[in-house]
Amino acid sequence: RDATRTLLASYPGSGKRFTWTIIKALTNSEVADDWNFSEKLNQRPLTIKTSWPHKEGVWSWGKQMDQVIVLLRNPRWAIPSYHNMRWELDFA
């Protein structure tokens, strides 16, 4: 049986990188990213990290993933972090 594949989705500034590091250490497998900067999406990774809401609004994971972990920190801090991210991405 194949291992359970997990989508790690988080609101900006919610600790995705920290969680990704822990998952990588516990599973001894690489974590891919939704933009494929790591070039690991084609290797059927156990975990893919993504942000929500996604800049392109595309969530087409379909049957590729078995479960989802959603990280969300206190909205008091998450909402300003999200708007800061939007400003930085639109500026770039």
mmCIF file of C-alpha atoms in Angstrom:
data_model
loop_
_atom_site.group_PDB
_atom_site.id
_atom_site.type_symbol
_atom_site.label_atom_id
_atom_site.label_comp_id
_atom_site.label_asym_id
_atom_site.label_seq_id
_atom_site.Cartn_x
_atom_site.Cartn_y
_atom_site.Cartn_z
ATOM 1 C CA ARG A 1 0.000 0.000 0.000
ATOM 2 C CA ASP A 2 1.198 3.487 -0.825
ATOM 3 C CA ALA A 3 1.894 5.916 1.982
ATOM 4 C CA THR A 4 -0.698 8.546 2.854
ATOM 5 C CA ARG A 5 -0.106 11.732 0.859
ATOM 6 C CA THR A 6 -0.741 15.042 2.595
ATOM 7 C CA LEU A 7 -1.429 18.561 1.379
ATOM 8 C CA LEU A 8 -0.094 21.122 3.864
ATOM 9 C CA ALA A 9 -2.115 24.293 3.348
ATOM 10 C CA SER A 10 -1.680 27.388 5.427
ATOM 11 C CA TYR A 11 -2.721 30.966 5.668
ATOM 12 C CA PRO A 12 0.321 33.238 5.243
ATOM 13 C CA GLY A 13 2.410 33.544 8.389
ATOM 14 C CA SER A 14 0.905 30.494 10.099
ATOM 15 C CA GLY A 15 4.061 28.403 10.491
ATOM 16 C CA LYS A 16 4.062 26.390 7.278
ATOM 17 C CA ARG A 17 7.851 26.240 7.017
ATOM 18 C CA PHE A 18 8.207 25.094 10.622
ATOM 19 C CA THR A 19 5.565 22.382 10.106
ATOM 20 C CA TRP A 20 7.148 21.401 6.783
ATOM 21 C CA THR A 21 10.517 20.956 8.514
ATOM 22 C CA ILE A 22 8.967 18.731 11.191
ATOM 23 C CA ILE A 23 7.128 16.595 8.597
ATOM 24 C CA LYS A 24 10.343 16.226 6.593
ATOM 25 C CA ALA A 25 12.250 15.137 9.713
ATOM 26 C CA LEU A 26 9.586 12.669 10.878
ATOM 27 C CA THR A 27 8.960 11.037 7.498
ATOM 28 C CA ASN A 28 12.473 11.271 6.074
ATOM 29 C CA SER A 29 10.967 12.341 2.761
ATOM 30 C CA GLU A 30 11.130 15.547 0.795
ATOM 31 C CA VAL A 31 8.321 18.116 0.834
ATOM 32 C CA ALA A 32 7.342 19.647 -2.503
ATOM 33 C CA ASP A 33 5.772 23.041 -3.079
ATOM 34 C CA ASP A 34 2.772 23.910 -5.233
ATOM 35 C CA TRP A 35 4.782 26.251 -7.481
ATOM 36 C CA ASN A 36 7.282 23.396 -8.050
ATOM 37 C CA PHE A 37 10.271 25.598 -7.179
ATOM 38 C CA SER A 38 11.845 22.516 -5.598
ATOM 39 C CA GLU A 39 11.186 20.511 -8.799
ATOM 40 C CA LYS A 40 9.871 17.606 -6.689
ATOM 41 C CA LEU A 41 6.207 17.496 -7.804
ATOM 42 C CA ASN A 42 6.978 14.879 -10.474
ATOM 43 C CA GLN A 43 8.506 12.564 -7.840
ATOM 44 C CA ARG A 44 5.135 11.894 -6.108
ATOM 45 C CA PRO A 45 6.104 13.527 -2.802
ATOM 46 C CA LEU A 46 4.339 12.491 0.408
ATOM 47 C CA THR A 47 3.683 16.124 1.286
ATOM 48 C CA ILE A 48 3.026 19.215 -0.811
ATOM 49 C CA LYS A 49 2.948 22.626 0.823
ATOM 50 C CA THR A 50 0.695 25.380 -0.464
ATOM 51 C CA SER A 51 -0.820 28.663 0.664
ATOM 52 C CA TRP A 52 -4.452 29.500 0.995
ATOM 53 C CA PRO A 53 -5.850 31.551 -0.532
ATOM 54 C CA HIS A 54 -3.693 30.668 -3.522
ATOM 55 C CA LYS A 55 -2.514 33.569 -5.675
ATOM 56 C CA GLU A 56 -3.850 31.906 -8.837
ATOM 57 C CA GLY A 57 -6.970 30.562 -7.158
ATOM 58 C CA VAL A 58 -6.215 27.045 -8.429
ATOM 59 C CA TRP A 59 -6.885 24.045 -6.190
ATOM 60 C CA SER A 60 -6.736 21.079 -8.512
ATOM 61 C CA TRP A 61 -5.219 18.387 -6.322
ATOM 62 C CA GLY A 62 -8.100 16.014 -6.979
ATOM 63 C CA LYS A 63 -7.172 12.427 -6.132
ATOM 64 C CA GLN A 64 -3.457 13.169 -5.804
ATOM 65 C CA MET A 65 -3.664 13.810 -2.049
ATOM 66 C CA ASP A 66 -5.253 11.675 0.684
ATOM 67 C CA GLN A 67 -5.554 14.240 3.468
ATOM 68 C CA VAL A 68 -5.079 17.928 4.256
ATOM 69 C CA ILE A 69 -3.479 19.762 7.153
ATOM 70 C CA VAL A 70 -4.661 23.378 7.390
ATOM 71 C CA LEU A 71 -2.668 25.809 9.511
ATOM 72 C CA LEU A 72 -4.258 29.066 10.640
ATOM 73 C CA ARG A 73 -2.913 31.346 13.288
ATOM 74 C CA ASN A 74 -4.835 33.960 15.243
ATOM 75 C CA PRO A 75 -6.797 36.046 12.691
ATOM 76 C CA ARG A 76 -5.618 39.198 14.456
ATOM 77 C CA TRP A 77 -2.134 38.483 13.079
ATOM 78 C CA ALA A 78 -2.987 36.363 10.041
ATOM 79 C CA ILE A 79 -5.144 38.922 8.225
ATOM 80 C CA PRO A 80 -2.504 41.707 8.236
ATOM 81 C CA SER A 81 0.080 39.099 7.184
ATOM 82 C CA TYR A 82 -2.135 38.070 4.251
ATOM 83 C CA HIS A 83 -2.553 41.669 3.070
ATOM 84 C CA ASN A 84 1.187 42.243 3.378
ATOM 85 C CA MET A 85 1.793 39.156 1.210
ATOM 86 C CA ARG A 86 -0.735 40.404 -1.378
ATOM 87 C CA TRP A 87 0.954 43.788 -1.516
ATOM 88 C CA GLU A 88 4.401 42.195 -1.934
ATOM 89 C CA LEU A 89 3.228 39.832 -4.686
ATOM 90 C CA ASP A 90 1.340 42.514 -6.595
ATOM 91 C CA PHE A 91 4.333 44.838 -6.318
ATOM 92 C CA ALA A 92 6.801 42.246 -7.665
#
